[in-house]
Amino acid sequence: MKKLYLHIGTPKTGTSTLQHFFSNNREVLENKGIYYPLWPEYDSLLDGGKESTFGNFGWIERVAMDDEHKKEIIEDIFEKYDNVLLSTECIWIETKDKSAFLRWLKDICDIDIRVIVYLRRQDDYLEAQYREYVRVLQFTDSIHEVFDCNSASLGEVKETLNYLSILNDMADVIGKNNIIIRPYEKGQFRNNSIIDDFLYLLGLTPDKAYKMPEKNYNPSMSNDALELKRRMNKSGIATIKELNDCFYETLMIDGIESAISNSPVHFKSMLSAEERSDFMKQFEKSNEQIAREYLGREDGKLFYQNYNACDNAANDVFVEHILDETIKIFTSTFLKMNNRIIQLEDKINELQISRDVEDG
């Protein structure tokens, strides 16, 4: 039977790295029996660009087309290929009725569907999403507002934190054996590599034929820069695009440098170990059930990483740190503007000289 490997994230679990790996190694994967299709005609219709995690299947949710057209596209793939890999985070966040979506896929073709999903500790996942909303969008709530269980802040993300419920809905359609769960912890990856880990799920092994990623496709913003960006978001003067066009690159300097050196020491959690522990209590039973029913772990442990108060005190942001970031932003922006003015003045002088020569 033909097989579909459907990778649906979750968000903030190395999806960018994996999708770039898939795209950069399409020929190698196809030679090994796994086809990763691309639809460049839809890329321009997906708001997010190449660094987004829409992958090769984001169009299923983000591009306006009728179901019949979608059906024709999928049928065409499976007429030509036996093992297909599709990847997008859109399904996890935006496809509200995942069981209905999987039934629709099964009705199109007689295929064996394997859903692959990486799960991150709920506190890590929610904080990572919070950072993304502040960094990229114009989100203004504080981290403590988001982690208040009585608050509706980031409610669309909180709706996806009950992993067990979502997994069971999908399992009702394709069976638990076809839901492949991988905890998002480096220590649980095969060879401590998420790429090696994913290749194993496809029945493949690492070798020199693959082109490996050369950079971190989604570096973090330092806590100080993140807090400054959150306060900038409150201004209401600029649009998201204006803020990001003007300041994003400078705000990301620390994060990019840290990613290059592989030492994100100052990007610790903005929450204390006690706050994280209290938040995770609501998911203890459901996570244990996932570990037992989907991973066959009798000890009921889904995540192995140990957080303790000594290593995970809240990384507070202080006014003087925000001031340092502000000065850095001001200086960088001023120098860029000054450099641009010099370039324009040089261009004006060149045009004036050219005109004077023409006038004789």
Short mmCIF file of C-alpha atoms in Angstrom, two decimals:
data_model
loop_
_atom_site.label_atom_id
_atom_site.label_comp_id
_atom_site.label_asym_id
_atom_site.label_seq_id
_atom_site.Cartn_x
_atom_site.Cartn_y
_atom_site.Cartn_z
CA MET A 1 0.00 0.00 0.00
CA LYS A 2 1.19 3.52 -0.75
CA LYS A 3 2.31 5.49 2.29
CA LEU A 4 2.01 9.13 3.36
CA TYR A 5 4.31 10.44 6.07
CA LEU A 6 2.50 13.52 7.38
CA HIS A 7 4.74 15.67 9.59
CA ILE A 8 2.63 18.22 11.48
CA GLY A 9 5.14 19.83 13.85
CA THR A 10 4.37 20.79 16.52
CA PRO A 11 5.54 24.42 16.29
CA LYS A 12 8.85 25.19 18.00
CA THR A 13 10.22 21.66 17.58
CA GLY A 14 12.91 22.11 14.96
CA THR A 15 10.44 22.21 12.08
CA SER A 16 12.38 24.89 10.15
CA THR A 17 15.57 22.83 10.30
CA LEU A 18 13.79 19.67 9.18
CA GLN A 19 11.95 21.34 6.31
CA HIS A 20 15.13 22.94 4.98
CA PHE A 21 16.80 19.53 5.20
CA PHE A 22 13.94 17.90 3.26
CA SER A 23 14.00 20.60 0.59
CA ASN A 24 17.79 20.60 0.19
CA ASN A 25 17.90 16.79 -0.09
CA ARG A 26 14.90 16.09 -2.33
CA GLU A 27 16.91 14.13 -4.88
CA VAL A 28 18.73 12.07 -2.25
CA LEU A 29 15.46 11.27 -0.48
CA GLU A 30 13.77 10.36 -3.76
CA ASN A 31 16.64 8.02 -4.63
CA LYS A 32 16.06 6.36 -1.28
CA GLY A 33 12.34 5.95 -1.95
CA ILE A 34 10.86 9.03 -0.21
CA TYR A 35 9.35 11.81 -2.35
CA TYR A 36 9.15 15.34 -0.92
CA PRO A 37 7.07 17.35 -3.42
CA LEU A 38 7.30 21.11 -3.85
CA TRP A 39 4.67 23.48 -5.22
CA PRO A 40 6.54 26.75 -5.96
CA GLU A 41 3.43 28.20 -7.60
CA TYR A 42 1.84 28.45 -4.14
CA ASP A 43 4.85 29.88 -2.29
CA SER A 44 4.01 33.48 -3.17
CA LEU A 45 0.54 33.00 -1.70
CA LEU A 46 1.87 31.92 1.70
CA ASP A 47 2.62 34.85 4.00
CA GLY A 48 5.85 33.96 5.75
CA GLY A 49 8.57 33.36 3.19
CA LYS A 50 11.24 30.71 3.05
CA GLU A 51 12.08 30.88 6.75
CA SER A 52 8.50 29.99 7.71
CA THR A 53 7.34 26.53 8.75
CA PHE A 54 4.58 26.18 6.18
CA GLY A 55 6.79 23.54 4.58
CA ASN A 56 5.60 21.88 1.38
CA PHE A 57 2.01 21.38 2.56
CA GLY A 58 1.02 24.71 4.08
CA TRP A 59 -1.13 25.45 1.06
CA ILE A 60 -3.65 22.86 2.26
CA GLU A 61 -4.77 25.41 4.90
CA ARG A 62 -3.44 28.75 3.66
CA VAL A 63 -4.28 28.81 -0.07
CA ALA A 64 -7.89 29.38 -1.09
CA MET A 65 -8.95 26.55 -3.39
CA ASP A 66 -11.87 24.14 -3.48
CA ASP A 67 -11.62 20.59 -2.16
CA GLU A 68 -11.84 19.12 -5.64
CA HIS A 69 -8.70 20.94 -6.72
CA LYS A 70 -6.88 19.84 -3.57
CA LYS A 71 -8.01 16.29 -4.24
CA GLU A 72 -6.63 16.36 -7.78
CA ILE A 73 -3.23 17.56 -6.54
CA ILE A 74 -2.97 14.78 -3.96
CA GLU A 75 -4.23 12.11 -6.36
CA ASP A 76 -1.60 13.17 -8.89
CA ILE A 77 1.18 12.70 -6.32
CA PHE A 78 0.16 9.18 -5.42
CA GLU A 79 -0.29 8.15 -9.03
CA LYS A 80 3.44 8.70 -9.46
CA TYR A 81 4.99 7.91 -6.06
CA ASP A 82 4.59 5.21 -3.43
CA ASN A 83 6.09 6.96 -0.37
CA VAL A 84 5.40 10.66 0.07
CA LEU A 85 6.53 13.08 2.80
CA LEU A 86 4.40 16.17 3.49
CA SER A 87 5.27 18.67 6.21
CA THR A 88 3.56 21.71 7.72
CA GLU A 89 2.83 23.13 11.16
CA CYS A 90 -0.42 24.62 9.85
CA ILE A 91 -2.26 21.36 10.50
CA TRP A 92 -1.41 21.36 14.23
CA ILE A 93 -2.53 24.93 14.87
CA GLU A 94 -5.09 25.72 12.17
CA THR A 95 -6.82 22.44 11.32
CA LYS A 96 -9.39 22.40 14.11
CA ASP A 97 -11.00 19.06 13.17
CA LYS A 98 -7.98 16.89 12.48
CA SER A 99 -9.97 13.67 12.46
CA ALA A 100 -12.21 14.99 9.67
CA PHE A 101 -9.12 16.12 7.75
CA LEU A 102 -7.54 12.65 8.00
CA ARG A 103 -10.78 11.01 6.88
CA TRP A 104 -10.81 13.32 3.88
CA LEU A 105 -7.25 12.30 3.00
CA LYS A 106 -8.04 8.60 3.35
CA ASP A 107 -11.11 8.97 1.12
CA ILE A 108 -9.01 10.51 -1.67
CA CYS A 109 -6.56 7.64 -2.04
CA ASP A 110 -6.12 4.16 -0.66
CA ILE A 111 -3.04 5.14 1.35
CA ASP A 112 -1.44 4.27 4.67
CA ILE A 113 -1.13 7.52 6.65
CA ARG A 114 1.59 7.89 9.27
CA VAL A 115 1.32 11.11 11.28
CA ILE A 116 4.65 12.25 12.72
CA VAL A 117 4.53 14.75 15.56
CA TYR A 118 7.26 16.03 17.89
CA LEU A 119 6.00 17.06 21.32
CA ARG A 120 7.71 19.62 23.52
CA ARG A 121 7.11 20.10 27.24
CA GLN A 122 4.02 22.29 27.47
CA ASP A 123 5.76 25.00 29.49
CA ASP A 124 8.66 25.13 27.03
CA TYR A 125 6.27 25.12 24.10
CA LEU A 126 4.06 27.92 25.43
CA GLU A 127 7.04 30.09 26.35
CA ALA A 128 8.61 29.50 22.91
CA GLN A 129 5.34 30.50 21.24
CA TYR A 130 5.14 33.58 23.48
CA ARG A 131 8.64 34.60 22.40
CA GLU A 132 7.69 34.12 18.75
CA TYR A 133 4.54 36.23 19.05
CA VAL A 134 6.50 39.08 20.68
CA ARG A 135 9.46 38.75 18.32
CA VAL A 136 7.62 38.57 15.01
CA LEU A 137 4.19 40.02 15.71
CA GLN A 138 2.98 42.92 17.84
CA PHE A 139 2.10 40.92 20.94
CA THR A 140 2.16 43.00 24.14
CA ASP A 141 1.12 40.73 27.03
CA SER A 142 3.74 39.77 29.62
CA ILE A 143 5.00 36.22 30.10
CA HIS A 144 3.12 36.04 33.42
CA GLU A 145 -0.15 37.04 31.79
CA VAL A 146 0.32 34.23 29.28
CA PHE A 147 1.03 31.63 31.96
CA ASP A 148 -1.98 32.66 34.03
CA CYS A 149 -4.35 29.72 33.51
CA ASN A 150 -7.33 32.03 34.01
CA SER A 151 -6.16 34.37 31.27
CA ALA A 152 -7.24 34.14 27.63
CA SER A 153 -3.83 35.42 26.55
CA LEU A 154 -2.51 33.26 23.67
CA GLY A 155 -5.67 31.20 23.94
CA GLU A 156 -5.25 29.77 20.43
CA VAL A 157 -1.94 28.25 21.52
CA LYS A 158 -3.25 27.03 24.89
CA GLU A 159 -5.98 25.13 23.04
CA THR A 160 -3.24 22.90 21.58
CA LEU A 161 -1.54 22.04 24.89
CA ASN A 162 -3.76 19.04 25.65
CA TYR A 163 -1.67 16.75 23.47
CA LEU A 164 -3.52 13.59 24.46
CA SER A 165 -6.91 14.83 23.26
CA ILE A 166 -5.51 15.84 19.85
CA LEU A 167 -3.62 12.57 19.43
CA ASN A 168 -6.64 10.47 20.36
CA ASP A 169 -8.84 12.31 17.85
CA MET A 170 -6.39 11.44 15.08
CA ALA A 171 -5.93 7.89 16.35
CA ASP A 172 -9.68 7.32 16.06
CA VAL A 173 -9.23 7.63 12.29
CA ILE A 174 -5.86 6.05 11.50
CA GLY A 175 -5.11 4.05 14.67
CA LYS A 176 -2.60 4.64 17.45
CA ASN A 177 0.02 2.56 15.65
CA ASN A 178 0.05 5.14 12.87
CA ILE A 179 0.62 8.10 15.21
CA ILE A 180 4.40 8.45 15.59
CA ILE A 181 5.25 10.46 18.71
CA ARG A 182 8.72 11.80 19.38
CA PRO A 183 9.54 13.87 22.48
CA TYR A 184 11.40 17.05 21.56
CA GLU A 185 14.46 16.61 23.75
CA LYS A 186 17.98 16.32 22.38
CA GLY A 187 18.75 13.48 24.76
CA GLN A 188 15.88 11.46 23.27
CA PHE A 189 16.88 12.03 19.63
CA ARG A 190 18.71 9.28 17.81
CA ASN A 191 22.41 10.29 17.84
CA ASN A 192 21.30 13.49 19.63
CA SER A 193 20.22 14.81 16.21
CA ILE A 194 16.67 15.63 15.18
CA ILE A 195 17.60 14.97 11.53
CA ASP A 196 18.97 11.50 12.32
CA ASP A 197 15.90 10.95 14.46
CA PHE A 198 13.52 11.81 11.62
CA LEU A 199 15.44 9.77 9.05
CA TYR A 200 15.03 6.74 11.30
CA LEU A 201 11.26 7.27 11.30
CA LEU A 202 11.39 7.08 7.50
CA GLY A 203 13.36 3.85 7.66
CA LEU A 204 16.54 5.62 6.56
CA THR A 205 19.99 6.06 8.06
CA PRO A 206 22.35 9.06 7.95
CA ASP A 207 25.08 9.05 5.32
CA LYS A 208 27.40 11.46 3.51
CA ALA A 209 25.00 11.88 0.59
CA TYR A 210 22.85 14.30 2.59
CA LYS A 211 23.51 18.03 2.60
CA MET A 212 23.31 19.11 6.22
CA PRO A 213 21.98 22.50 7.40
CA GLU A 214 24.68 25.16 7.74
CA LYS A 215 22.87 27.45 10.18
CA ASN A 216 20.21 27.72 12.84
CA TYR A 217 17.13 28.74 10.86
CA ASN A 218 15.25 30.08 13.85
CA PRO A 219 17.59 31.68 16.42
CA SER A 220 16.17 33.14 19.62
CA MET A 221 16.02 36.76 20.69
CA SER A 222 17.70 37.51 24.01
CA ASN A 223 15.39 38.11 26.95
CA ASP A 224 16.45 41.74 27.22
CA ALA A 225 15.85 42.39 23.53
CA LEU A 226 12.55 40.50 23.73
CA GLU A 227 11.29 42.68 26.58
CA LEU A 228 12.31 45.80 24.68
CA LYS A 229 10.46 44.55 21.59
CA ARG A 230 7.36 43.85 23.72
CA ARG A 231 7.39 47.43 24.98
CA MET A 232 7.97 48.73 21.47
CA ASN A 233 4.96 46.71 20.34
CA LYS A 234 2.83 48.75 22.74
CA SER A 235 3.65 52.02 21.04
CA GLY A 236 0.79 51.74 18.56
CA ILE A 237 2.69 54.10 16.27
CA ALA A 238 4.22 51.60 13.85
CA THR A 239 2.87 48.56 12.05
CA ILE A 240 4.35 45.08 12.50
CA LYS A 241 6.23 45.42 9.21
CA GLU A 242 7.60 48.85 10.07
CA LEU A 243 8.85 47.71 13.47
CA ASN A 244 10.49 44.59 12.08
CA ASP A 245 11.98 46.31 9.03
CA CYS A 246 13.58 48.97 11.21
CA PHE A 247 14.67 47.09 14.33
CA TYR A 248 14.41 43.32 13.88
CA GLU A 249 17.94 42.76 12.59
CA THR A 250 19.53 44.75 15.42
CA LEU A 251 17.36 43.12 18.09
CA MET A 252 18.42 39.70 16.78
CA ILE A 253 22.18 40.32 16.96
CA ASP A 254 22.63 38.59 20.32
CA GLY A 255 20.48 35.65 19.23
CA ILE A 256 22.34 35.13 15.96
CA GLU A 257 25.75 35.38 17.63
CA SER A 258 24.64 32.94 20.31
CA ALA A 259 23.35 30.48 17.71
CA ILE A 260 26.66 30.63 15.83
CA SER A 261 28.67 30.00 19.00
CA ASN A 262 26.10 27.42 20.17
CA SER A 263 26.02 29.00 23.62
CA PRO A 264 22.56 30.48 24.35
CA VAL A 265 23.44 31.06 27.99
CA HIS A 266 21.40 34.23 28.43
CA PHE A 267 18.24 32.85 26.84
CA LYS A 268 17.12 30.95 29.91
CA SER A 269 13.47 30.72 30.76
CA MET A 270 11.75 33.88 31.90
CA LEU A 271 9.91 31.70 34.44
CA SER A 272 11.24 30.12 37.62
CA ALA A 273 11.44 26.36 38.09
CA GLU A 274 8.59 26.63 40.62
CA GLU A 275 6.36 28.46 38.12
CA ARG A 276 7.12 25.88 35.44
CA SER A 277 6.45 22.99 37.81
CA ASP A 278 3.11 24.43 38.91
CA PHE A 279 2.07 24.94 35.29
CA MET A 280 3.01 21.38 34.28
CA LYS A 281 0.92 19.75 37.02
CA GLN A 282 -2.21 20.07 34.88
CA PHE A 283 -0.63 17.88 32.19
CA GLU A 284 0.95 15.17 34.38
CA LYS A 285 -1.74 12.52 33.90
CA SER A 286 -2.30 13.11 30.19
CA ASN A 287 1.44 13.11 29.46
CA GLU A 288 1.83 9.86 31.38
CA GLN A 289 -0.97 8.35 29.30
CA ILE A 290 0.75 9.42 26.08
CA ALA A 291 4.00 7.81 27.23
CA ARG A 292 2.27 4.53 28.05
CA GLU A 293 -0.18 4.27 25.17
CA TYR A 294 1.82 5.77 22.31
CA LEU A 295 5.42 5.04 23.32
CA GLY A 296 4.94 1.87 25.35
CA ARG A 297 6.74 3.31 28.36
CA GLU A 298 5.62 1.62 31.53
CA ASP A 299 7.20 4.33 33.69
CA GLY A 300 4.83 6.90 32.13
CA LYS A 301 7.64 9.37 31.42
CA LEU A 302 7.16 11.38 28.26
CA PHE A 303 9.88 13.95 28.96
CA TYR A 304 13.15 13.05 30.67
CA GLN A 305 14.82 16.46 31.01
CA ASN A 306 15.00 17.47 34.66
CA TYR A 307 14.38 21.07 35.62
CA ASN A 308 15.47 22.20 39.05
CA ALA A 309 15.51 25.47 40.93
CA CYS A 310 19.30 25.73 40.86
CA ASP A 311 19.64 25.56 37.08
CA ASN A 312 16.38 27.26 36.20
CA ALA A 313 15.89 30.35 38.27
CA ALA A 314 13.86 32.93 36.39
CA ASN A 315 16.08 34.99 34.14
CA ASP A 316 14.81 38.41 35.18
CA VAL A 317 15.11 41.42 32.92
CA PHE A 318 16.28 44.64 34.54
CA VAL A 319 15.75 48.24 33.53
CA GLU A 320 19.47 48.81 32.96
CA HIS A 321 19.57 45.84 30.56
CA ILE A 322 16.67 47.26 28.58
CA LEU A 323 18.48 50.61 28.55
CA ASP A 324 21.57 48.89 27.11
CA GLU A 325 19.42 47.35 24.38
CA THR A 326 17.79 50.72 23.68
CA ILE A 327 21.18 52.43 23.30
CA LYS A 328 22.32 49.65 20.98
CA ILE A 329 19.18 50.04 18.87
CA PHE A 330 19.53 53.83 18.73
CA THR A 331 23.22 53.70 17.81
CA SER A 332 22.78 51.04 15.17
CA THR A 333 19.79 52.77 13.59
CA PHE A 334 21.52 56.16 13.62
CA LEU A 335 24.63 54.74 11.94
CA LYS A 336 22.54 52.98 9.28
CA MET A 337 20.62 56.17 8.53
CA ASN A 338 23.83 58.20 8.43
CA ASN A 339 25.42 55.70 6.06
CA ARG A 340 22.35 55.84 3.84
CA ILE A 341 22.48 59.66 3.81
CA ILE A 342 26.15 59.55 2.74
CA GLN A 343 25.30 57.12 -0.06
CA LEU A 344 22.48 59.36 -1.27
CA GLU A 345 24.70 62.44 -1.12
CA ASP A 346 27.35 60.63 -3.17
CA LYS A 347 24.72 59.64 -5.70
CA ILE A 348 23.44 63.24 -5.91
CA ASN A 349 27.01 64.47 -6.47
CA GLU A 350 27.52 61.90 -9.24
CA LEU A 351 24.32 62.98 -10.96
CA GLN A 352 25.29 66.66 -10.60
CA ILE A 353 28.72 66.06 -12.12
CA SER A 354 27.14 64.06 -14.95
CA ARG A 355 24.67 66.86 -15.61
CA ASP A 356 27.43 69.51 -15.56
CA VAL A 357 29.41 67.51 -18.12
CA GLU A 358 26.39 67.19 -20.38
CA ASP A 359 25.71 70.94 -20.14
CA GLY A 360 29.30 71.54 -21.25
#
